mmCIF file of C-alpha atoms in Angstrom:
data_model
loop_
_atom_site.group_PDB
_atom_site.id
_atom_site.type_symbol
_atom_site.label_atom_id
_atom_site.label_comp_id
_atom_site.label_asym_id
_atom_site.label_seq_id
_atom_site.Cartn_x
_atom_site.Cartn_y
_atom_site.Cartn_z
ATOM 1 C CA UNK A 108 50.094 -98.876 77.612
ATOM 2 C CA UNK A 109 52.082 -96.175 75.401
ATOM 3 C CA UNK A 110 50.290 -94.189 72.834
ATOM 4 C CA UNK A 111 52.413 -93.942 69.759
ATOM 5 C CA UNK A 112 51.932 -91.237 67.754
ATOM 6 C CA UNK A 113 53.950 -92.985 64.823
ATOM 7 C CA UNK A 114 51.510 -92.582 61.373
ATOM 8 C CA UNK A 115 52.713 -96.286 60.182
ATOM 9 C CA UNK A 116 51.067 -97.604 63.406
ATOM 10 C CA UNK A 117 47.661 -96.243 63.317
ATOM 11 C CA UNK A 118 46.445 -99.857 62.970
ATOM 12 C CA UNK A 119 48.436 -100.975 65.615
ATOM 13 C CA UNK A 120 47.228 -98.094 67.915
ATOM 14 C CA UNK A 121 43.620 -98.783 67.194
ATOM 15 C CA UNK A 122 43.728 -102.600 68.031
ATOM 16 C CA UNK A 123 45.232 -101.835 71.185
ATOM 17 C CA UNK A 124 42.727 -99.373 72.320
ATOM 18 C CA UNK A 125 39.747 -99.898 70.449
ATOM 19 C CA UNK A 126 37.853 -102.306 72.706
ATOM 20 C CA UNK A 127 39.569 -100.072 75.949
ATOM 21 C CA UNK A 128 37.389 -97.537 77.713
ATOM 22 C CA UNK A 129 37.210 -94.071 75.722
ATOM 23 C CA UNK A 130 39.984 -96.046 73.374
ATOM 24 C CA UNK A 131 38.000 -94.568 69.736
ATOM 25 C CA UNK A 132 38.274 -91.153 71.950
ATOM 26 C CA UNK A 133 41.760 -91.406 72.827
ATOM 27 C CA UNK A 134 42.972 -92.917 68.619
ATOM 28 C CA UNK A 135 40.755 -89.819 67.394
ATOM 29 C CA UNK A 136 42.390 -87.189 69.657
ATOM 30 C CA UNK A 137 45.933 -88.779 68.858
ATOM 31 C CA UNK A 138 45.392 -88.615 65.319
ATOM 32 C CA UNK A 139 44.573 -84.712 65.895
ATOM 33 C CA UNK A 140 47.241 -84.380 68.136
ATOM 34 C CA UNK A 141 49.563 -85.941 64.796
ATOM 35 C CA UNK A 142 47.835 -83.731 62.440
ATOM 36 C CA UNK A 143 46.597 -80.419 64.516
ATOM 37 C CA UNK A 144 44.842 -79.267 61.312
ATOM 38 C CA UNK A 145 42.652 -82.309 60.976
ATOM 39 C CA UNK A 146 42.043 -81.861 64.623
ATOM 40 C CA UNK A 147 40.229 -78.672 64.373
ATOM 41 C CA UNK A 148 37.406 -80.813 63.231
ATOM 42 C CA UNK A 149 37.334 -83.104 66.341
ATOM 43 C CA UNK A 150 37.164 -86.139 64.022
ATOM 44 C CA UNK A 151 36.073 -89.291 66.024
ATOM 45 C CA UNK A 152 37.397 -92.696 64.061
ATOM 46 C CA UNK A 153 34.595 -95.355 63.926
ATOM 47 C CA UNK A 154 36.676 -98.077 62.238
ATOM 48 C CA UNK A 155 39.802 -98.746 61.055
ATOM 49 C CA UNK A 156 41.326 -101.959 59.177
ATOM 50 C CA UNK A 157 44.354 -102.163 56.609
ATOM 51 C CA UNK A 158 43.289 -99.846 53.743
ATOM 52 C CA UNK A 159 40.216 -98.594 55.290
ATOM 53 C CA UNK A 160 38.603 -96.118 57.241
ATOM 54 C CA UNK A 161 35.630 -94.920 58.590
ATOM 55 C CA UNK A 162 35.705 -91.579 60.403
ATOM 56 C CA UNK A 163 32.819 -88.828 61.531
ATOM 57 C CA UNK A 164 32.528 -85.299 62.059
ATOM 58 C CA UNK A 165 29.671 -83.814 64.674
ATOM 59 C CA UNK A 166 28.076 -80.795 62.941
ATOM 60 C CA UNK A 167 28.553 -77.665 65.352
ATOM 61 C CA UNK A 168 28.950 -74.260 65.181
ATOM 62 C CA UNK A 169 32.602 -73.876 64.507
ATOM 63 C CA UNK A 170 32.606 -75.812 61.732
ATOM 64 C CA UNK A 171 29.579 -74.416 59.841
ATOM 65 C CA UNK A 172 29.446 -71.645 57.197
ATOM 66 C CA UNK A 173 26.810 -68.907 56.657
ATOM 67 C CA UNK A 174 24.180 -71.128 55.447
ATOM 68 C CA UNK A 175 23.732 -72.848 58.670
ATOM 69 C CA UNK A 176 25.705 -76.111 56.755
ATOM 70 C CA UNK A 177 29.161 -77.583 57.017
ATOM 71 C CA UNK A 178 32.231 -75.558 55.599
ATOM 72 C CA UNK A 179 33.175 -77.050 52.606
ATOM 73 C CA UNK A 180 36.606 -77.065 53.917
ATOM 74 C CA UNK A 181 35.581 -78.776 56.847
ATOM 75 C CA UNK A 182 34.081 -81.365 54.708
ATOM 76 C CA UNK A 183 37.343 -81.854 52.916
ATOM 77 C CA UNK A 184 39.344 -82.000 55.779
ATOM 78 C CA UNK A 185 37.187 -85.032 56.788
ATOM 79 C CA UNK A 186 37.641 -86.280 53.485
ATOM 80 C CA UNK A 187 41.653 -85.591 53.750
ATOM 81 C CA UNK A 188 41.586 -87.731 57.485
ATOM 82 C CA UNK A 189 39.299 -90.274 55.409
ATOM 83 C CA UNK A 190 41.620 -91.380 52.816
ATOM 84 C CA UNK A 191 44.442 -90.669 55.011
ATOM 85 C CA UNK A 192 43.941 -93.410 57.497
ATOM 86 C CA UNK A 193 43.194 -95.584 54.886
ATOM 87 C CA UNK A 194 46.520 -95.470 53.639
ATOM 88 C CA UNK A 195 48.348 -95.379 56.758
ATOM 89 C CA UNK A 196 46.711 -98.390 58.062
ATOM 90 C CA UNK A 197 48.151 -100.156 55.231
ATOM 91 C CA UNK A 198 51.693 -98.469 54.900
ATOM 92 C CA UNK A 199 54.343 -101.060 56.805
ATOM 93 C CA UNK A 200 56.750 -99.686 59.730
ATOM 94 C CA UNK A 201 59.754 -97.734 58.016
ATOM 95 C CA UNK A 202 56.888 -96.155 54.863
ATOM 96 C CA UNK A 203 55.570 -92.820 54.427
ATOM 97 C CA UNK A 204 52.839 -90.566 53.101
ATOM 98 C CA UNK A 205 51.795 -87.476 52.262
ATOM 99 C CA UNK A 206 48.955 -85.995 50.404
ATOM 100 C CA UNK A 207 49.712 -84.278 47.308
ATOM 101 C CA UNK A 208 46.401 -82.925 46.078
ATOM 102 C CA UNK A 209 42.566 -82.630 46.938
ATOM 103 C CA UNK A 210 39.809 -82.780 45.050
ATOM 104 C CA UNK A 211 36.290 -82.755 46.302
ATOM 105 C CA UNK A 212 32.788 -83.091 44.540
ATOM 106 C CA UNK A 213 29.730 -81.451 46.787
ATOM 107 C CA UNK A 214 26.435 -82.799 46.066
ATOM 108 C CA UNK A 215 24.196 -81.125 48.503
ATOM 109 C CA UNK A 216 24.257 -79.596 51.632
ATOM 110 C CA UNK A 217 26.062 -81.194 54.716
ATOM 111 C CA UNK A 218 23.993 -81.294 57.932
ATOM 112 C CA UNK A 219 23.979 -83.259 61.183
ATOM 113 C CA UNK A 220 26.763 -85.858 61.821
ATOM 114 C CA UNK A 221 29.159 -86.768 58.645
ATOM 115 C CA UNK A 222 30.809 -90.221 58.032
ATOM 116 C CA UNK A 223 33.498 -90.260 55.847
ATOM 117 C CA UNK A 224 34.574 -93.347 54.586
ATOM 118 C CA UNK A 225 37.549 -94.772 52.623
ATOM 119 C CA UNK A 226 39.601 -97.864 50.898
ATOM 120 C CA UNK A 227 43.106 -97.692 49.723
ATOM 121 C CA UNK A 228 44.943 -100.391 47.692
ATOM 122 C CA UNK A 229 48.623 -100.412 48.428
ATOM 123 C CA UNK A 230 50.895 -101.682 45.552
ATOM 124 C CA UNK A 231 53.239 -104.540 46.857
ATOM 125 C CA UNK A 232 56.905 -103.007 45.436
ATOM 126 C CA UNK A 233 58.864 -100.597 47.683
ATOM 127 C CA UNK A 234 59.732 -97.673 46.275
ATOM 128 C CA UNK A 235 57.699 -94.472 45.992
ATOM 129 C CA UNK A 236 53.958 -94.899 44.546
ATOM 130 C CA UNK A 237 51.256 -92.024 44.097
ATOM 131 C CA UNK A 238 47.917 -93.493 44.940
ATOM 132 C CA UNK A 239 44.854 -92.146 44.371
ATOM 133 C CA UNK A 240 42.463 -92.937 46.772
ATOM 134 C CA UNK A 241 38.366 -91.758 47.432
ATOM 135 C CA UNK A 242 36.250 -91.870 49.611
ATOM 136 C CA UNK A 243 32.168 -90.837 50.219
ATOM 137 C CA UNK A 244 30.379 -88.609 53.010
ATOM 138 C CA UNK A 245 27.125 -89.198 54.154
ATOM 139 C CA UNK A 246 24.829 -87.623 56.221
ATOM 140 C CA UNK A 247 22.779 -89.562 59.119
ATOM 141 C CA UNK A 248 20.285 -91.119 56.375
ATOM 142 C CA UNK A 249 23.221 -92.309 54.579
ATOM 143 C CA UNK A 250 23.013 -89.906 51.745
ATOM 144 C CA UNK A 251 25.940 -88.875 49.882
ATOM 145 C CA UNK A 252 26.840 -85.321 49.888
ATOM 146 C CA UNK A 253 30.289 -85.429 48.705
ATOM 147 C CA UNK A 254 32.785 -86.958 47.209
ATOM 148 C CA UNK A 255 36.665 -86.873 48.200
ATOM 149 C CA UNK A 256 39.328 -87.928 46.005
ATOM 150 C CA UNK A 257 42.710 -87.381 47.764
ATOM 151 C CA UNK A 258 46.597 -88.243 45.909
ATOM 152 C CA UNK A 259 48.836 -89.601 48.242
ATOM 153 C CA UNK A 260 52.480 -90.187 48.034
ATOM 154 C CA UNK A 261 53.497 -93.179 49.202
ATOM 155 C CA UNK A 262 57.281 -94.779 50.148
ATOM 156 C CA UNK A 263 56.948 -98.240 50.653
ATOM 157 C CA UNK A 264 60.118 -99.690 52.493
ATOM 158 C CA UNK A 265 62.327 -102.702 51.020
#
């Protein structure tokens, strides 16, 4: 079984090795192996389907701030991997993406594990598209303590 490490077939990927041993390990470290930023966060993908994703971050040390919470930069990278892999899911072989601005909302502090979650709604012409696409994280109780909102850049193949 080869591990591709091609962003248009992160759905692919995760059917193949989702229900394999350590196969949400392996998809998570790929995806920080793809994107070495979003890896300093060790994100671990719960689920993903076509224009959706659901992805946690473990709270430890190096990803807290001064007041013994999560970095609000480590918050938006989850947010960033969030909306991310619900776009990619749903781009076709031969399409792109980028993100092309972040915004984030904090509501309260982040503690314990985070689950970021995310749906994106592809338009059906090729071309180029900029999407806007959000997504919530929650703490362990399922409280929201911020909001993502991510623009992506999409080119959609003929």
């Amino acid at each position: 079984m080869k591990l591709r490490l091609d962003p248009t077939s992160i759905l692919n990927t995760w059917k193949t090795f989702v229900d394999k041993p350590f196969g949400k390990q392996l998809v998570s470290r790929a995806i920080g192996l793809m994107a070495p930023y979003t890896g300093t966060i060790s994100p671990q993908v719960i689920d993903v389907a076509p224009g959706y994703a659901r992805v946690q971050m473990r709270d430890r040390w190096g990803v807290r701030n001064h007041l013994r919470s999560l970095h609000a930069v480590a918050l938006m990278n989850l947010g960033e991997c969030a909306t991310g892999l619900a776009v990619m899911s749903a781009v076709p072989p031969g399409g792109r993406g980028i993100v092309l601005e972040l915004g984030m909302t904090y509501l309260k502090k982040a503690r314990g594990t985070i689950t970021a979650e995310a749906r994106a709604a592809l338009p059906t012409t090729s071309g180029s598209h900029d999407l806007w696409v959000e997504g919530e994280l929650m703490n362990a109780t399922g409280e929201v303590v911020a909001r993502a909102r991510a623009r992506w850049r999409i080119e959609l193949p003929a």
